[in-house]
Amino acid sequence: MPATPTQGHVVVAPDKFKGTLEGADVAARIAAGIRRAAPGVEVRELPVADGGEGTLAAALAAGFTRIPAKVAGPTGLPVDAALAVRGDTAVVELAQSSGLARLPGGRTAPLAAGSYGVGQLIARAVALGAKRIVLGLGGSACTDGGAGMVQALGVGLRDADGGELPPGGGALRKLARIDLGPLAGVLAGVEVVVACDVDNPLLGPRGATAVYGPQKGADGGDLVVLEEGLTRFADLVGEAVGRDVREAPGAGAAGGVGFAALALLGATMRPGIELMLELLGFDEAVRGARLVVTGEGCLDAQTLHGKAPAGVAAAATRAGVRVAAVAGRLELGEREWRAAGFTAAYALTDLAERPGDSMTRAAELAEVAGERLALALLSG
């Protein structure tokens, strides 16, 4: 029996269910279930992201315009990427150009993968008149310290013979000189804000190489080469700009792209979900709402440390609005998810008839979850 409609709209603001559904698809399916169970309730779909993969899609769903761009992928081969623009703000997602998903054939290239395409996307944003660039870091295939990114913006990275370094973190050990070139002019009057949820420094046991290098295919010998290269890069960048940011929280993000953004682009860092909610107009969307629904592929301990659903829950709670979660899997106990601000939590695995259905029938089950939560939370 449909829930009795009462005053106040519902905001459906999930992140992607990685490997199964994009955030916009999750939002659409949950919203469909809510509308079926509570046909008189207004439902607003606002998929979110925390600055990593899915950031571009979230911006587009919020009304930004998609601008296609052919840029260098992580190994230098061209890829079809895009950025999002609204007014004088542009959203650049690193994973669009230099993400693991962009590796040809999925084969990792720990020493050769680079971030040149990210710089090309930034340059495209500037050419379009952007005065504020939101750079989403996450899912990177490279450990080059952002060297490729700044090369694409005109910075010269020379070896002892004056030749330009080839792409990839493996080449940075041969860096002898940095020429900042036209960089300052290119970015004049442009604010760069990095959406980042990690606090790793560039180097050391918690740095870009040690923590994330193995995820990008680096073995023992590769890790040594990459760490030496990033150290050399940090030393010469510090000399060139007169300050050393290698220990800054987030410098190790995305294989060190965070470092180059801070040191050479003059970027500021913001918690990813906080920045994205601001960008997507979440506070306005939630005003007057009676319920917010969020979620992600797996609601677990990591969720509580800056992931999108926790950020949505915190923002909604500040606005005095109840929050429900829908996840592919639920690995938090009820006490934990209630402490995080959730009124209710639904797992697709609990709704599935057979093991594996939560992946293969995720879209259908997300609708069922929407229907269930509407009947439970929107009636009366």
GROMACS .gro file of C-alpha atoms in nm:
model
  380
    1MET     CA    1   0.000   0.000   0.000
    2PRO     CA    2   0.149   0.340  -0.099
    3ALA     CA    3   0.272   0.564   0.179
    4THR     CA    4   0.051   0.859   0.265
    5PRO     CA    5   0.219   1.174   0.133
    6THR     CA    6   0.300   1.451   0.374
    7GLN     CA    7   0.469   1.786   0.335
    8GLY     CA    8   0.840   1.811   0.248
    9HIS     CA    9   1.046   1.675  -0.036
   10VAL     CA   10   1.307   1.398  -0.043
   11VAL     CA   11   1.663   1.448  -0.164
   12VAL     CA   12   1.832   1.139  -0.308
   13ALA     CA   13   2.208   1.202  -0.296
   14PRO     CA   14   2.410   0.881  -0.333
   15ASP     CA   15   2.763   0.826  -0.454
   16LYS     CA   16   2.831   0.562  -0.722
   17PHE     CA   17   2.811   0.191  -0.644
   18LYS     CA   18   3.158   0.116  -0.775
   19GLY     CA   19   3.162  -0.153  -1.039
   20THR     CA   20   2.783  -0.165  -1.075
   21LEU     CA   21   2.605   0.172  -1.101
   22GLU     CA   22   2.703   0.534  -1.151
   23GLY     CA   23   2.576   0.781  -0.893
   24ALA     CA   24   2.311   0.921  -1.127
   25ASP     CA   25   2.180   0.569  -1.194
   26VAL     CA   26   2.167   0.490  -0.823
   27ALA     CA   27   1.978   0.814  -0.757
   28ALA     CA   28   1.732   0.747  -1.039
   29ARG     CA   29   1.657   0.395  -0.923
   30ILE     CA   30   1.611   0.482  -0.555
   31ALA     CA   31   1.396   0.778  -0.657
   32ALA     CA   32   1.180   0.552  -0.875
   33GLY     CA   33   1.114   0.324  -0.580
   34ILE     CA   34   1.024   0.617  -0.356
   35ARG     CA   35   0.786   0.761  -0.616
   36ARG     CA   36   0.616   0.425  -0.656
   37ALA     CA   37   0.558   0.389  -0.281
   38ALA     CA   38   0.486   0.758  -0.214
   39PRO     CA   39   0.353   0.906  -0.539
   40GLY     CA   40   0.261   1.238  -0.380
   41VAL     CA   41   0.610   1.311  -0.249
   42GLU     CA   42   0.846   1.534  -0.449
   43VAL     CA   43   1.181   1.359  -0.501
   44ARG     CA   44   1.492   1.549  -0.606
   45GLU     CA   45   1.790   1.357  -0.743
   46LEU     CA   46   2.133   1.496  -0.655
   47PRO     CA   47   2.408   1.234  -0.704
   48VAL     CA   48   2.727   1.323  -0.519
   49ALA     CA   49   3.096   1.235  -0.522
   50ASP     CA   50   3.386   1.287  -0.285
   51GLY     CA   51   3.631   1.426  -0.540
   52GLY     CA   52   3.742   1.094  -0.687
   53GLU     CA   53   3.593   0.898  -0.973
   54GLY     CA   54   3.237   1.011  -1.036
   55THR     CA   55   3.310   1.377  -0.963
   56LEU     CA   56   3.253   1.480  -1.324
   57ALA     CA   57   2.928   1.284  -1.345
   58ALA     CA   58   2.800   1.445  -1.025
   59ALA     CA   59   2.877   1.793  -1.160
   60LEU     CA   60   2.698   1.715  -1.487
   61ALA     CA   61   2.393   1.584  -1.302
   62ALA     CA   62   2.387   1.911  -1.105
   63GLY     CA   63   2.365   2.119  -1.422
   64PHE     CA   64   2.723   2.171  -1.532
   65THR     CA   65   2.791   2.151  -1.907
   66ARG     CA   66   3.005   1.869  -2.043
   67ILE     CA   67   3.300   1.982  -2.253
   68PRO     CA   68   3.467   1.697  -2.442
   69ALA     CA   69   3.846   1.698  -2.476
   70LYS     CA   70   4.090   1.455  -2.635
   71VAL     CA   71   4.396   1.441  -2.411
   72ALA     CA   72   4.690   1.218  -2.327
   73GLY     CA   73   4.603   0.910  -2.126
   74PRO     CA   74   4.834   0.778  -1.853
   75THR     CA   75   5.068   0.612  -2.103
   76GLY     CA   76   5.053   0.897  -2.354
   77LEU     CA   77   4.800   0.744  -2.590
   78PRO     CA   78   4.509   0.979  -2.664
   79VAL     CA   79   4.185   0.928  -2.472
   80ASP     CA   80   3.843   1.088  -2.499
   81ALA     CA   81   3.790   1.275  -2.175
   82ALA     CA   82   3.575   1.564  -2.059
   83LEU     CA   83   3.548   1.844  -1.807
   84ALA     CA   84   3.243   2.019  -1.665
   85VAL     CA   85   3.179   2.393  -1.677
   86ARG     CA   86   2.920   2.623  -1.520
   87GLY     CA   87   2.977   2.996  -1.532
   88ASP     CA   88   3.342   3.059  -1.452
   89THR     CA   89   3.383   2.734  -1.256
   90ALA     CA   90   3.526   2.420  -1.413
   91VAL     CA   91   3.546   2.070  -1.268
   92VAL     CA   92   3.842   1.855  -1.372
   93GLU     CA   93   3.849   1.489  -1.268
   94LEU     CA   94   4.196   1.334  -1.276
   95ALA     CA   95   4.056   0.988  -1.344
   96GLN     CA   96   3.915   1.111  -1.675
   97SER     CA   97   4.263   1.136  -1.822
   98SER     CA   98   4.511   0.965  -1.590
   99GLY     CA   99   4.305   0.707  -1.406
  100LEU     CA  100   4.365   0.336  -1.371
  101ALA     CA  101   4.063   0.275  -1.592
  102ARG     CA  102   4.241   0.461  -1.873
  103LEU     CA  103   4.535   0.219  -1.890
  104PRO     CA  104   4.540   0.040  -2.227
  105GLY     CA  105   4.424  -0.315  -2.172
  106GLY     CA  106   4.426  -0.250  -1.798
  107ARG     CA  107   4.803  -0.310  -1.789
  108THR     CA  108   4.972  -0.103  -1.520
  109ALA     CA  109   5.274   0.110  -1.605
  110PRO     CA  110   5.412   0.217  -1.264
  111LEU     CA  111   5.726   0.390  -1.394
  112ALA     CA  112   5.592   0.533  -1.720
  113ALA     CA  113   5.236   0.640  -1.635
  114GLY     CA  114   5.198   1.016  -1.607
  115SER     CA  115   4.956   1.300  -1.540
  116TYR     CA  116   5.004   1.505  -1.860
  117GLY     CA  117   4.637   1.474  -1.953
  118VAL     CA  118   4.532   1.639  -1.626
  119GLY     CA  119   4.733   1.947  -1.721
  120GLN     CA  120   4.572   1.947  -2.064
  121LEU     CA  121   4.226   1.945  -1.906
  122ILE     CA  122   4.327   2.234  -1.678
  123ALA     CA  123   4.460   2.425  -1.978
  124ARG     CA  124   4.131   2.364  -2.159
  125ALA     CA  125   3.939   2.498  -1.860
  126VAL     CA  126   4.152   2.812  -1.856
  127ALA     CA  127   4.102   2.859  -2.230
  128LEU     CA  128   3.726   2.844  -2.171
  129GLY     CA  129   3.753   3.131  -1.923
  130ALA     CA  130   3.742   2.940  -1.594
  131LYS     CA  131   3.843   3.146  -1.293
  132ARG     CA  132   3.793   2.864  -1.046
  133ILE     CA  133   3.903   2.508  -1.117
  134VAL     CA  134   3.794   2.226  -0.889
  135LEU     CA  135   4.042   1.941  -0.931
  136GLY     CA  136   3.916   1.602  -0.818
  137LEU     CA  137   4.194   1.360  -0.728
  138GLY     CA  138   4.139   0.986  -0.707
  139GLY     CA  139   4.190   0.664  -0.899
  140SER     CA  140   4.520   0.772  -1.054
  141ALA     CA  141   4.742   0.534  -1.250
  142CYS     CA  142   5.058   0.740  -1.201
  143THR     CA  143   5.319   0.819  -0.937
  144ASP     CA  144   5.484   1.115  -1.107
  145GLY     CA  145   5.429   1.384  -0.844
  146GLY     CA  146   5.218   1.579  -1.091
  147ALA     CA  147   5.521   1.632  -1.315
  148GLY     CA  148   5.326   1.555  -1.632
  149MET     CA  149   5.045   1.787  -1.525
  150VAL     CA  150   5.276   2.087  -1.494
  151GLN     CA  151   5.466   1.999  -1.812
  152ALA     CA  152   5.134   2.028  -1.998
  153LEU     CA  153   5.100   2.378  -1.850
  154GLY     CA  154   5.440   2.491  -1.979
  155VAL     CA  155   5.685   2.390  -1.705
  156GLY     CA  156   6.015   2.254  -1.837
  157LEU     CA  157   6.165   1.955  -1.658
  158ARG     CA  158   6.518   1.911  -1.792
  159ASP     CA  159   6.781   1.644  -1.755
  160ALA     CA  160   7.155   1.715  -1.728
  161ASP     CA  161   7.181   1.754  -2.107
  162GLY     CA  162   6.892   2.002  -2.122
  163GLY     CA  163   6.648   1.753  -2.270
  164GLU     CA  164   6.285   1.737  -2.157
  165LEU     CA  165   6.211   1.444  -1.930
  166PRO     CA  166   5.983   1.174  -2.069
  167PRO     CA  167   5.656   1.096  -1.890
  168GLY     CA  168   5.634   0.899  -1.570
  169GLY     CA  169   5.777   0.896  -1.222
  170GLY     CA  170   6.058   0.669  -1.331
  171ALA     CA  171   6.225   0.953  -1.519
  172LEU     CA  172   6.232   1.198  -1.228
  173ARG     CA  173   6.561   1.067  -1.090
  174LYS     CA  174   6.728   1.232  -1.390
  175LEU     CA  175   6.574   1.574  -1.323
  176ALA     CA  176   6.847   1.841  -1.318
  177ARG     CA  177   6.662   2.170  -1.372
  178ILE     CA  178   6.312   2.314  -1.357
  179ASP     CA  179   6.202   2.599  -1.583
  180LEU     CA  180   5.869   2.739  -1.463
  181GLY     CA  181   5.820   2.905  -1.802
  182PRO     CA  182   5.476   3.059  -1.864
  183LEU     CA  183   5.302   2.883  -1.575
  184ALA     CA  184   5.234   3.196  -1.370
  185GLY     CA  185   5.082   3.371  -1.669
  186VAL     CA  186   4.870   3.070  -1.766
  187LEU     CA  187   4.712   3.056  -1.421
  188ALA     CA  188   4.695   3.431  -1.355
  189GLY     CA  189   4.366   3.509  -1.184
  190VAL     CA  190   4.269   3.141  -1.165
  191GLU     CA  191   4.191   2.973  -0.831
  192VAL     CA  192   4.265   2.600  -0.812
  193VAL     CA  193   4.088   2.405  -0.539
  194VAL     CA  194   4.172   2.039  -0.486
  195ALA     CA  195   3.902   1.801  -0.365
  196CYS     CA  196   4.099   1.551  -0.160
  197ASP     CA  197   4.024   1.308   0.119
  198VAL     CA  198   4.368   1.175   0.202
  199ASP     CA  199   4.626   1.341   0.425
  200ASN     CA  200   4.935   1.152   0.307
  201PRO     CA  201   5.259   1.347   0.262
  202LEU     CA  202   5.453   1.310  -0.062
  203LEU     CA  203   5.737   1.093   0.071
  204GLY     CA  204   5.816   0.832   0.335
  205PRO     CA  205   5.624   0.536   0.477
  206ARG     CA  206   5.291   0.719   0.443
  207GLY     CA  207   5.381   0.879   0.112
  208ALA     CA  208   5.255   0.842  -0.243
  209THR     CA  209   5.496   0.563  -0.338
  210ALA     CA  210   5.482   0.347  -0.026
  211VAL     CA  211   5.106   0.357   0.025
  212TYR     CA  212   4.968   0.376  -0.328
  213GLY     CA  213   5.250   0.258  -0.554
  214PRO     CA  214   5.170  -0.114  -0.518
  215GLN     CA  215   4.809  -0.048  -0.621
  216LYS     CA  216   4.951   0.088  -0.948
  217GLY     CA  217   5.168  -0.213  -1.019
  218ALA     CA  218   5.496  -0.104  -0.856
  219ASP     CA  219   5.711  -0.380  -0.708
  220GLY     CA  220   6.012  -0.352  -0.476
  221GLY     CA  221   6.255  -0.214  -0.734
  222ASP     CA  222   5.997   0.019  -0.886
  223LEU     CA  223   5.915   0.160  -0.544
  224VAL     CA  224   6.279   0.256  -0.488
  225VAL     CA  225   6.299   0.428  -0.827
  226LEU     CA  226   5.974   0.618  -0.774
  227GLU     CA  227   6.065   0.734  -0.422
  228GLU     CA  228   6.403   0.859  -0.540
  229GLY     CA  229   6.240   1.038  -0.830
  230LEU     CA  230   5.978   1.208  -0.615
  231THR     CA  231   6.248   1.312  -0.367
  232ARG     CA  232   6.451   1.470  -0.647
  233PHE     CA  233   6.140   1.643  -0.783
  234ALA     CA  234   6.049   1.778  -0.439
  235ASP     CA  235   6.402   1.911  -0.383
  236LEU     CA  236   6.413   2.104  -0.712
  237VAL     CA  237   6.054   2.228  -0.690
  238GLY     CA  238   6.130   2.362  -0.343
  239GLU     CA  239   6.430   2.551  -0.480
  240ALA     CA  240   6.227   2.686  -0.773
  241VAL     CA  241   5.933   2.820  -0.572
  242GLY     CA  242   6.107   2.899  -0.243
  243ARG     CA  243   5.894   2.674  -0.023
  244ASP     CA  244   5.873   2.306   0.054
  245VAL     CA  245   5.530   2.144   0.071
  246ARG     CA  246   5.632   1.777   0.058
  247GLU     CA  247   5.504   1.722   0.412
  248ALA     CA  248   5.173   1.899   0.354
  249PRO     CA  249   4.866   1.682   0.416
  250GLY     CA  250   4.742   1.562   0.079
  251ALA     CA  251   5.071   1.615  -0.104
  252GLY     CA  252   5.083   1.240  -0.163
  253ALA     CA  253   4.736   1.227  -0.315
  254ALA     CA  254   4.700   1.075  -0.663
  255GLY     CA  255   5.062   0.968  -0.688
  256GLY     CA  256   5.186   1.308  -0.577
  257VAL     CA  257   4.966   1.519  -0.806
  258GLY     CA  258   4.852   1.686  -0.484
  259PHE     CA  259   5.212   1.799  -0.429
  260ALA     CA  260   5.244   1.970  -0.768
  261ALA     CA  261   4.901   2.128  -0.728
  262LEU     CA  262   5.002   2.282  -0.395
  263ALA     CA  263   5.357   2.379  -0.485
  264LEU     CA  264   5.323   2.489  -0.847
  265LEU     CA  265   4.956   2.565  -0.910
  266GLY     CA  266   4.908   2.750  -0.580
  267ALA     CA  267   4.613   2.524  -0.502
  268THR     CA  268   4.424   2.498  -0.177
  269MET     CA  269   4.290   2.167  -0.049
  270ARG     CA  270   3.942   2.099   0.077
  271PRO     CA  271   3.779   1.779   0.202
  272GLY     CA  272   3.632   1.625  -0.111
  273ILE     CA  273   3.272   1.571  -0.006
  274GLU     CA  274   3.255   1.910   0.169
  275LEU     CA  275   3.371   2.087  -0.146
  276MET     CA  276   3.145   1.883  -0.373
  277LEU     CA  277   2.833   1.940  -0.163
  278GLU     CA  278   2.903   2.312  -0.178
  279LEU     CA  279   2.957   2.296  -0.553
  280LEU     CA  280   2.641   2.093  -0.610
  281GLY     CA  281   2.422   2.324  -0.401
  282PHE     CA  282   2.335   2.061  -0.140
  283ASP     CA  283   2.239   2.307   0.135
  284GLU     CA  284   1.982   2.468  -0.091
  285ALA     CA  285   1.850   2.133  -0.211
  286VAL     CA  286   1.802   2.002   0.143
  287ARG     CA  287   1.625   2.314   0.272
  288GLY     CA  288   1.270   2.216   0.365
  289ALA     CA  289   1.333   1.846   0.300
  290ARG     CA  290   1.189   1.578   0.524
  291LEU     CA  291   1.437   1.307   0.427
  292VAL     CA  292   1.776   1.266   0.258
  293VAL     CA  293   1.881   0.933   0.110
  294THR     CA  294   2.247   0.866   0.042
  295GLY     CA  295   2.471   0.564  -0.003
  296GLU     CA  296   2.757   0.390  -0.182
  297GLY     CA  297   2.866   0.043  -0.285
  298CYS     CA  298   2.979  -0.057   0.062
  299LEU     CA  299   2.896   0.119   0.386
  300ASP     CA  300   3.194   0.030   0.605
  301ALA     CA  301   3.454   0.174   0.841
  302GLN     CA  302   3.607   0.380   0.559
  303THR     CA  303   3.271   0.550   0.506
  304LEU     CA  304   3.308   0.714   0.845
  305HIS     CA  305   3.635   0.882   0.746
  306GLY     CA  306   3.536   1.142   0.493
  307LYS     CA  307   3.354   0.932   0.233
  308ALA     CA  308   3.052   1.080   0.057
  309PRO     CA  309   2.768   0.922   0.261
  310ALA     CA  310   2.917   1.038   0.591
  311GLY     CA  311   2.955   1.389   0.453
  312VAL     CA  312   2.596   1.391   0.329
  313ALA     CA  313   2.474   1.263   0.665
  314ALA     CA  314   2.665   1.533   0.852
  315ALA     CA  315   2.535   1.811   0.627
  316ALA     CA  316   2.178   1.687   0.643
  317THR     CA  317   2.194   1.651   1.020
  318ARG     CA  318   2.314   2.010   1.050
  319ALA     CA  319   2.007   2.109   0.851
  320GLY     CA  320   1.784   1.911   1.085
  321VAL     CA  321   1.686   1.651   0.823
  322ARG     CA  322   1.678   1.274   0.872
  323VAL     CA  323   1.911   1.061   0.662
  324ALA     CA  324   1.874   0.707   0.533
  325ALA     CA  325   2.144   0.501   0.362
  326VAL     CA  326   2.124   0.251   0.079
  327ALA     CA  327   2.435   0.043   0.011
  328GLY     CA  328   2.532  -0.261  -0.190
  329ARG     CA  329   2.678  -0.410   0.127
  330LEU     CA  330   2.643  -0.298   0.488
  331GLU     CA  331   2.946  -0.376   0.702
  332LEU     CA  332   2.869  -0.137   0.986
  333GLY     CA  333   2.667  -0.249   1.286
  334GLU     CA  334   2.347  -0.062   1.365
  335ARG     CA  335   2.511   0.119   1.653
  336GLU     CA  336   2.787   0.243   1.421
  337TRP     CA  337   2.564   0.368   1.142
  338ARG     CA  338   2.325   0.533   1.385
  339ALA     CA  339   2.619   0.708   1.551
  340ALA     CA  340   2.717   0.838   1.206
  341GLY     CA  341   2.379   1.008   1.178
  342PHE     CA  342   2.172   0.758   0.979
  343THR     CA  343   1.810   0.694   1.075
  344ALA     CA  344   1.792   0.375   0.869
  345ALA     CA  345   2.021   0.168   0.648
  346TYR     CA  346   1.931  -0.075   0.369
  347ALA     CA  347   2.169  -0.321   0.202
  348LEU     CA  348   2.107  -0.469  -0.140
  349THR     CA  349   2.257  -0.795  -0.015
  350ASP     CA  350   1.969  -0.819   0.235
  351LEU     CA  351   1.714  -0.766  -0.042
  352ALA     CA  352   1.872  -1.014  -0.285
  353GLU     CA  353   1.723  -1.359  -0.333
  354ARG     CA  354   2.051  -1.520  -0.441
  355PRO     CA  355   2.422  -1.449  -0.377
  356GLY     CA  356   2.550  -1.220  -0.648
  357ASP     CA  357   2.211  -1.057  -0.715
  358SER     CA  358   2.324  -0.743  -0.534
  359MET     CA  359   2.573  -0.692  -0.818
  360THR     CA  360   2.387  -0.828  -1.120
  361ARG     CA  361   2.048  -0.686  -1.017
  362ALA     CA  362   2.173  -0.375  -0.837
  363ALA     CA  363   1.950  -0.135  -1.030
  364GLU     CA  364   1.634  -0.334  -0.959
  365LEU     CA  365   1.724  -0.384  -0.593
  366ALA     CA  366   1.800  -0.013  -0.548
  367GLU     CA  367   1.441   0.054  -0.654
  368VAL     CA  368   1.318  -0.200  -0.402
  369ALA     CA  369   1.525  -0.027  -0.132
  370GLY     CA  370   1.371   0.306  -0.229
  371GLU     CA  371   1.025   0.157  -0.200
  372ARG     CA  372   1.100  -0.005   0.137
  373LEU     CA  373   1.244   0.309   0.291
  374ALA     CA  374   0.954   0.520   0.162
  375LEU     CA  375   0.702   0.287   0.323
  376ALA     CA  376   0.899   0.289   0.649
  377LEU     CA  377   0.997   0.654   0.672
  378LEU     CA  378   0.751   0.860   0.468
  379SER     CA  379   0.415   0.725   0.580
  380GLY     CA  380   0.197   0.888   0.839
   0.00000   0.00000   0.00000
